[in-house]
Coordinates of C-alpha atoms and ligand atoms in Angstrom, one line a residue:
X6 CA 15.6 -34.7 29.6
X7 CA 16.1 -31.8 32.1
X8 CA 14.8 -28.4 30.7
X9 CA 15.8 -24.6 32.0
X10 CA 14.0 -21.4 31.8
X11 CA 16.1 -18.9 31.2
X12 CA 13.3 -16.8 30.4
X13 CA 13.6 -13.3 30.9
X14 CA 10.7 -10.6 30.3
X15 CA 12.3 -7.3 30.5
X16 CA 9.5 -5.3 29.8
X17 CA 5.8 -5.8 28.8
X18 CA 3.7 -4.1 26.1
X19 CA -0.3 -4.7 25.9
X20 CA -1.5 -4.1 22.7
X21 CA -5.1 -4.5 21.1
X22 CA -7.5 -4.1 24.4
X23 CA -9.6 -0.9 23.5
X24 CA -9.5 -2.0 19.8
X25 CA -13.0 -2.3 17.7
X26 CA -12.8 -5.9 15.6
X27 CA -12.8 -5.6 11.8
X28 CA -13.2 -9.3 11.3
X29 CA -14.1 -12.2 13.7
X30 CA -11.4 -14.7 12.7
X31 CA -7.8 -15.0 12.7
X32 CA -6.3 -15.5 9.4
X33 CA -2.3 -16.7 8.9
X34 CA -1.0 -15.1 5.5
X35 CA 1.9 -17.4 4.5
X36 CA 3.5 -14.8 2.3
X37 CA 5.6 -15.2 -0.7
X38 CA 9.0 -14.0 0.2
X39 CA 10.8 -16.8 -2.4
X40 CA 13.0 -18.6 -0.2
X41 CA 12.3 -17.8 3.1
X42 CA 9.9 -17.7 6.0
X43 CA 7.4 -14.4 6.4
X44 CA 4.1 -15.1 8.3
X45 CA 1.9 -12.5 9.1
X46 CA -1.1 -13.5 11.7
X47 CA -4.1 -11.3 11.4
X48 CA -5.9 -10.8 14.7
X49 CA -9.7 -9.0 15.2
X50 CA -7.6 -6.1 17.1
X51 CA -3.9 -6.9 16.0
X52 CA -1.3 -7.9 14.2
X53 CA 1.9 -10.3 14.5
X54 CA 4.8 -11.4 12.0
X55 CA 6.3 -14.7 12.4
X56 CA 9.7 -14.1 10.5
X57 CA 11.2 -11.6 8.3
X58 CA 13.0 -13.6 5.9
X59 CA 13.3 -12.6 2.0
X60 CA 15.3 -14.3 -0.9
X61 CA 17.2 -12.0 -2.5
X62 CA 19.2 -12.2 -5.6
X63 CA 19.3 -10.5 -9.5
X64 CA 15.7 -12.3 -9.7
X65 CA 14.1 -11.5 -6.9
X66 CA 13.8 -8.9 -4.1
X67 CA 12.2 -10.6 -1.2
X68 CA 12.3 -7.4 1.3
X69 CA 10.5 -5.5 -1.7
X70 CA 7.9 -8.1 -2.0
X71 CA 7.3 -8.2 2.1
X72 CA 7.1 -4.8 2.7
X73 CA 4.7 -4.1 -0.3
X74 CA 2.8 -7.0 1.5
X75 CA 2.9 -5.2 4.9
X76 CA 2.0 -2.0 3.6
X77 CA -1.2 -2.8 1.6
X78 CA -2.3 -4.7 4.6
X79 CA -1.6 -2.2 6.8
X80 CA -3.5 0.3 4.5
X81 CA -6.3 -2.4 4.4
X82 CA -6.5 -1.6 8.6
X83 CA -5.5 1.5 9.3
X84 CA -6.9 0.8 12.7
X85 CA -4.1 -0.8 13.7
X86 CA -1.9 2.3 13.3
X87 CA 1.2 0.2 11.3
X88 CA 1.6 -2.1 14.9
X89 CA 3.1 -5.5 15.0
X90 CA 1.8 -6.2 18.3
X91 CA 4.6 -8.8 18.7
X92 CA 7.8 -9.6 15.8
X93 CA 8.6 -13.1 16.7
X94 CA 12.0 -14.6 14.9
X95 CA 12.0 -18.4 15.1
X96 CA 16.4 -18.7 14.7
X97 CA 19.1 -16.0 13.1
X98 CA 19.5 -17.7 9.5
X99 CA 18.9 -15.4 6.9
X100 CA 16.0 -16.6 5.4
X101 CA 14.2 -15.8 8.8
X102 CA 15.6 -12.8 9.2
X103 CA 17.0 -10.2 6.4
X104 CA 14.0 -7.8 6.1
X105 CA 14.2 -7.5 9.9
X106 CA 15.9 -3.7 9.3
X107 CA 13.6 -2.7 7.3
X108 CA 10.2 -4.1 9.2
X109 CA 11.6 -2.7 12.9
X110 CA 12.2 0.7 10.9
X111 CA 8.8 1.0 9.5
X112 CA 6.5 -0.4 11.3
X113 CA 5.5 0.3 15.0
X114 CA 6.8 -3.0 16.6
X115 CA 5.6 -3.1 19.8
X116 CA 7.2 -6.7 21.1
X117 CA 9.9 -8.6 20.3
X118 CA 10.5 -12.3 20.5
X119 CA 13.5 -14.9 19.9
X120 CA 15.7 -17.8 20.8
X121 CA 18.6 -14.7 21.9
X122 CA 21.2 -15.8 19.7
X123 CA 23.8 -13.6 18.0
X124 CA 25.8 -16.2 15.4
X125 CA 24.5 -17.6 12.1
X126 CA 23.9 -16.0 8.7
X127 CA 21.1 -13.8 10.2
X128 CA 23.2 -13.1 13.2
X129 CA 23.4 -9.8 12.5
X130 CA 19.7 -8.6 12.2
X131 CA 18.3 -10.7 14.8
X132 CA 21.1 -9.1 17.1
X133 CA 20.4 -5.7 15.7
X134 CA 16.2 -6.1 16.5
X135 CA 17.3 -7.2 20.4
X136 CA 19.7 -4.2 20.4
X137 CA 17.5 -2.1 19.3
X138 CA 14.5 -3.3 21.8
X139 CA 17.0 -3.1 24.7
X140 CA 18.0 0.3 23.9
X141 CA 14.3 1.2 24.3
X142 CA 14.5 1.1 27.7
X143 CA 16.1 4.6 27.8
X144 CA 14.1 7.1 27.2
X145 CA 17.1 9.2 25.7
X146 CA 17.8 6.2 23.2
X147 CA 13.9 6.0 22.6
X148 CA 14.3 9.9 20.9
X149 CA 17.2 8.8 19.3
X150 CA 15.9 5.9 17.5
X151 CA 13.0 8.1 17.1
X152 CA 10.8 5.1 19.2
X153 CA 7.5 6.3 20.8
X154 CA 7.7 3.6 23.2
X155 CA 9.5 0.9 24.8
X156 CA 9.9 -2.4 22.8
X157 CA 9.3 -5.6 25.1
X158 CA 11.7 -7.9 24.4
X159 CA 12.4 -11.7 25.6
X160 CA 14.6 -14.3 24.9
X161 CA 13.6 -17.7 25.2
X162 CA 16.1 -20.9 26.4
X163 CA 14.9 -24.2 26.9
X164 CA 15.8 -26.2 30.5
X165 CA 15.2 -26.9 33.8
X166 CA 11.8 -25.7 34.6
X167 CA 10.4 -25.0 31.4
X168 CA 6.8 -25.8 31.6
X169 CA 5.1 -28.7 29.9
X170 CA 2.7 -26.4 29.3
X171 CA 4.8 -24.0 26.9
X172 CA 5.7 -20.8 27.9
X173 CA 3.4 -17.8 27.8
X174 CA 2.9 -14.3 29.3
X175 CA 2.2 -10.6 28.3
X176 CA 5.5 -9.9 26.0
X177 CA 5.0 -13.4 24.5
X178 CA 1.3 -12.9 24.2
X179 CA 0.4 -9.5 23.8
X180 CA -3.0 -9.5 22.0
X181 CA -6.1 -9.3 23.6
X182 CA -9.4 -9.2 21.5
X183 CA -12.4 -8.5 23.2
X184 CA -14.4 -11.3 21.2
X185 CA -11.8 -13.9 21.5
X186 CA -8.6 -13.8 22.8
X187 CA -5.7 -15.5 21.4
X188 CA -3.1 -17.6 23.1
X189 CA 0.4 -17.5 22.0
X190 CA 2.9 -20.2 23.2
X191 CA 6.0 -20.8 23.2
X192 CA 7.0 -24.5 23.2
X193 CA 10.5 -25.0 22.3
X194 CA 13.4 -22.0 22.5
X195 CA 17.3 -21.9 22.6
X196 CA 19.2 -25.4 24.0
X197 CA 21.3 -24.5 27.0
X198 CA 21.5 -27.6 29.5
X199 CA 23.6 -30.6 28.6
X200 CA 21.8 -32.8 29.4
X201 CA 19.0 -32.6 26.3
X202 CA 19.4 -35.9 24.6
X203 CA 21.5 -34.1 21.3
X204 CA 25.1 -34.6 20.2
X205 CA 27.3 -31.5 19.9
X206 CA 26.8 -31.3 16.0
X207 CA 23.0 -31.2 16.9
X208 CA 23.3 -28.5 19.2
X209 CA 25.8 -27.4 17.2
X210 CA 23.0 -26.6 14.3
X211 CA 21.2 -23.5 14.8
X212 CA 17.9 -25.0 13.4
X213 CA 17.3 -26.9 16.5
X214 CA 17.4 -23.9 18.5
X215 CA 14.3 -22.6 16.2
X216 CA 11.6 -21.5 18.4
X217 CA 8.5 -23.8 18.4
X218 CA 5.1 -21.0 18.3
X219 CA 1.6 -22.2 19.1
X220 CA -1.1 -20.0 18.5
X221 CA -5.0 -21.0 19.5
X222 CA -7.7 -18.6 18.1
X223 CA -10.8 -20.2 20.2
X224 CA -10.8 -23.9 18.8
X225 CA -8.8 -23.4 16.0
X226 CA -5.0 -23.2 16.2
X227 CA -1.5 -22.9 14.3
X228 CA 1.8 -23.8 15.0
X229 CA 5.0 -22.9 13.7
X230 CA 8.2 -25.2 14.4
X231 CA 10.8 -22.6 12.2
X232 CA 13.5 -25.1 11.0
X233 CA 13.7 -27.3 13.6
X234 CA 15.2 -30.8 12.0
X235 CA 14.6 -34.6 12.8
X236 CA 16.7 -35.1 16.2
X237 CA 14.8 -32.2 17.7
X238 CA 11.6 -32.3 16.7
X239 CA 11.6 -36.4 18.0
X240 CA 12.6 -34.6 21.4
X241 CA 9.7 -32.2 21.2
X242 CA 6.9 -34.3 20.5
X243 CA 8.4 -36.9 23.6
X244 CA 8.4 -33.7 25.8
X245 CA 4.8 -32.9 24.8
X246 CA 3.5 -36.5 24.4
X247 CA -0.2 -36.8 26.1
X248 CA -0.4 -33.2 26.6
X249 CA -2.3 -32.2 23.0
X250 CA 0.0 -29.2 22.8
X251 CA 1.2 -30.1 19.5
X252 CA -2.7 -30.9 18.3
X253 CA -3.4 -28.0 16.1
X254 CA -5.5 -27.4 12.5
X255 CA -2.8 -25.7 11.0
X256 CA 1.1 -26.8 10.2
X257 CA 3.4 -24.6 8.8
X258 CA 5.8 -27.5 7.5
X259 CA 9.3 -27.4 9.1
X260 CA 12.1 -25.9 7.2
X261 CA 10.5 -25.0 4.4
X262 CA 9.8 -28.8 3.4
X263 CA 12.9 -30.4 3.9
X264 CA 13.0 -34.0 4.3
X265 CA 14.2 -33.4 7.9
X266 CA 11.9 -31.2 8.6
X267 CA 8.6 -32.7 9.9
X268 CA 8.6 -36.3 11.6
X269 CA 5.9 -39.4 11.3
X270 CA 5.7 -38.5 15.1
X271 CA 5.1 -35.0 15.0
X272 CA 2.6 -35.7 12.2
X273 CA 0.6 -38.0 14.5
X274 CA 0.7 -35.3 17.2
X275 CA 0.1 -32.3 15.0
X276 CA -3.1 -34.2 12.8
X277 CA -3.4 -31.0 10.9
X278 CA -6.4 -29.8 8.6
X279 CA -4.2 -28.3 6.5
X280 CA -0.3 -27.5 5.9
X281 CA 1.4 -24.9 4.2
X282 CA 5.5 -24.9 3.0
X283 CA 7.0 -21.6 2.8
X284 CA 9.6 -22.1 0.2
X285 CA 10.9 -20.5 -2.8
X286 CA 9.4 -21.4 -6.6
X287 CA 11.5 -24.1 -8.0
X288 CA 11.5 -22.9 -11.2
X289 CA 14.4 -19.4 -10.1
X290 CA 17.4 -19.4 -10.8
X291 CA 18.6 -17.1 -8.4
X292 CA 22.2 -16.3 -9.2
X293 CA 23.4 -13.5 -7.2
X294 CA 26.4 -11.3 -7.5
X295 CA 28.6 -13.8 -5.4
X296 CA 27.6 -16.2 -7.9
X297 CA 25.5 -18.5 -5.3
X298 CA 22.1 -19.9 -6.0
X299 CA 20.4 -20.1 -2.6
X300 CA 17.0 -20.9 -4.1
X301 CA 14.1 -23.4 -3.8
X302 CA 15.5 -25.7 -6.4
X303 CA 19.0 -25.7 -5.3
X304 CA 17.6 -27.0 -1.7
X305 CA 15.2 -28.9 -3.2
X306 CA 12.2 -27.6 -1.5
X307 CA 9.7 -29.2 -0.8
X308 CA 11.4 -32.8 -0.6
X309 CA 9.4 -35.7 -1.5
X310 CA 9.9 -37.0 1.7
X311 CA 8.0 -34.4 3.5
X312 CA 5.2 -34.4 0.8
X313 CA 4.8 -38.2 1.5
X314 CA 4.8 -37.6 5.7
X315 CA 1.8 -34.6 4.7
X316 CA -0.1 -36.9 2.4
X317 CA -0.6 -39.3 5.0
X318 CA -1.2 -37.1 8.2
X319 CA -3.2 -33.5 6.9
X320 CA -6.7 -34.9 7.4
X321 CA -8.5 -32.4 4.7
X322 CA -8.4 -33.3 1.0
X323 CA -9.7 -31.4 -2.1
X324 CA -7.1 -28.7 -2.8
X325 CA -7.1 -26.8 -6.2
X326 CA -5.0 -27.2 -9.1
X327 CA -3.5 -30.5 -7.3
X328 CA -0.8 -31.1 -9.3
X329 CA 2.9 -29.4 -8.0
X330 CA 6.5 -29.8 -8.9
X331 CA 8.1 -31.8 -5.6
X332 CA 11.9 -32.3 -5.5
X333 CA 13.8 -35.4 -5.5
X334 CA 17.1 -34.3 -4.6
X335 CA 18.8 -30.8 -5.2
X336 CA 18.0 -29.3 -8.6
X337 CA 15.6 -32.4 -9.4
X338 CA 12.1 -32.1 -9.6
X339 CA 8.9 -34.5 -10.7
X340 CA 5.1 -33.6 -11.1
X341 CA 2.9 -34.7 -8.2
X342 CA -0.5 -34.8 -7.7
X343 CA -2.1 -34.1 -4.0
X344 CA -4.8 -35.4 -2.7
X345 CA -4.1 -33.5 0.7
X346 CA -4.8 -29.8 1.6
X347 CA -1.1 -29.3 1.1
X348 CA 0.0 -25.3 -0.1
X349 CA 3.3 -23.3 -0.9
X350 CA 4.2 -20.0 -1.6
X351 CA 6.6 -21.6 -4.4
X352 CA 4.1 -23.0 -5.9
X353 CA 0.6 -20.9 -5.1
X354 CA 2.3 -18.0 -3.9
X355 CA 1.0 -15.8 -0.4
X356 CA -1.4 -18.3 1.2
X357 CA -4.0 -17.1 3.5
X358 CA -5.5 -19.3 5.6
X359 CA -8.7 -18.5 7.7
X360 CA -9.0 -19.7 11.3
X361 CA -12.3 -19.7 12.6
X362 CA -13.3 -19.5 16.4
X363 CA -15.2 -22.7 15.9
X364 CA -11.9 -24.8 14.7
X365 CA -13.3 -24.3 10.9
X366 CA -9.9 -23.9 8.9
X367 CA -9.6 -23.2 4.8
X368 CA -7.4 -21.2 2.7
X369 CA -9.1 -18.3 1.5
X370 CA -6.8 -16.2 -0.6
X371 CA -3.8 -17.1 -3.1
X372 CA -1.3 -14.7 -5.2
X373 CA -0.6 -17.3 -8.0
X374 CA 2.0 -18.7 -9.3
X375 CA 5.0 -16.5 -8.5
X376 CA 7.4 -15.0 -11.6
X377 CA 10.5 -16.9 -12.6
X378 CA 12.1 -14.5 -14.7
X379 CA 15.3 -16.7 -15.2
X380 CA 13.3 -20.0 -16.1
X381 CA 15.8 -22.6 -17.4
Ligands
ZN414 ZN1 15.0 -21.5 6.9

């Protein structure tokens, strides 16, 4: 495999350095945007969102249901002066990316992270955020947009000289608590070389360009592999083999659960304390003016297949209120009892998770069951 970094930071933001810390540990809310990825990492002395997707159809208003979230945590820390430190997109689908408007317009984002891309179903809003970060250069644009500041903004391509040690600097790691300082990594970004090991219908899927996060809080750590699918996630757990970078306490399971979303191999790399699927309920029906029904149940998320791969890797056991629907197929789903920290927002709704400086992981907060108004 032959890697290239095509890396480039155009502008740098710090963020967090004079700030006081209102709690000592980092804590990942996994929040309940139906189907869709939304994950907001709290920091001592910042904030980040992984994601800004929302499901949205005559049941459900996923942007509603994020920026409510956003808001009342942002209210909860005022110190933080509505800041997303760093808004990190993993790949344009739509389930990644439709509330990205409305985030980038309310909030003070102060960085800007993702693969680059243009195409896909979220095409359009992951273009608009890297628009609207370039354009910050200029100050003239800056008044226009009404911006106090420049937005940095990187794209990140995997190739030749990508290091095996991930990718990291200031616009791709921004935060710096005074207690403890977090590392953000980047360890997998958009395909460009030929010469990656993937046929042309693998490269062809925008999934496998998903951006691969890493985040270490002291001992404890999180990582985020987007929607990354089976051919590329064997490919990054050979580029990271023997290097632990893939060792972390917290998975945030691959494409929402899919069965080709997380890998025996990447489960041996990964030996996670806990895991947490950010999926829809499966219990929505979801029917939306075009008449599709883009939910949970009609991908069949979580797949049994994943839920089998999590049973055996997560190392803690003794979750609450064990017993979850788990798909079989599309539409089809059977009762199943975990004996493995295992959450989703379909099924427990937002999931916080605290990180502690010492490696101590739990989940500390969750919404409930979220509302199925169309039931069947
Ligand atoms: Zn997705």
């Amino acid at each position: 495999m032959r890697f290239a970094a095509n890396c480039v930071a155009l502008t740098t933001v710090a963020v967090g350095l004079a700030a006081a810390p209102a709690a000592a540990d980092m804590k990942l809310h996994f929040i309940d945007v139906g189907q869709g990825d939304a994950t907001l990492v709290e920091f001592p002395c910042a904030a980040m969102l992984v994601d800004a997707g929302a499901e949205q159809n005559l049941d459900y208003d996923g942007t509603a249901a994020l920026i409510a979230y956003l808001d009342a945590f942002f209210a909860a820390r005022p110190e933080l002066d509505r800041t997303l430190a760093l808004l990190a997109v993993t790949h344009p689908h739509v389930d990644h990316t439709r509330a990205l408007p409305q985030v980038a317009q309310r909030y003070t984002v102060a960085n800007v992270l993702t693969n680059g891309q243009r195409s896909g179903s979220g095409g359009r809003e992951q273009h608009g955020l890297q628009q609207r970060a370039r354009a910050s250069r200029s100050a003239w644009k800056r008044n226009r947009l009404g911006l106090a500041a420049e937005i940095g903004y990187q794209a990140v391509t995997l190739g030749d000289g990508f290091p095996l040690s991930g990718l990291s600097d200031p616009v791709i790691d921004p935060i710096a608590c005074p207690a403890v300082d977090p590392v953000i990594r980047v360890l997998w970004g958009e395909i460009q070389t030929s010469n990656h090991g993937l046929g042309g219908s693998e490269v062809r899927n925008l999934n496998n360009h998903s951006l691969v996060l890493r985040i270490d809080y002291g001992q404890g750590s999180a990582l985020f592999t987007g929607d990354l699918e089976e051919e590329a996630i064997e490919l990054l757990v050979e580029r990271y083999a023997g290097t632990h970078r893939l060792d972390v306490d917290v998975y945030q399971v691959g494409h929402h659960g899919s069965g080709n979303g997380t890998t025996a191999g990447l489960m041996a790399a990964m030996s996670p304390k806990l895991a947490v699927i950010s999926m829809g309920p499966p219990c929505r029906q979801g029917m939306d003016w075009t008449g599709g029904t883009w939910v949970g149940r009609s991908y069949g998320h979580p797949r049994q297949r994943a839920i089998d791969q999590l049973e055996a890797g997560v190392t803690l056991s003794g979750r609450d209120d064990p017993t979850v629907p788990v798909a079989t197929g599309t539409y089809t789903f059977a009762p199943r009892t975990l004996s493995k920290k295992i959450y989703g927002t379909g099924w427990d709704g937002t999931v916080v998770v605290k990180v502690q400086a010492d490696g101590w992981v739990d989940v500390v907060e969750t919404t409930g069951q979220p509302a199925c108004p169309s039931s069947p």
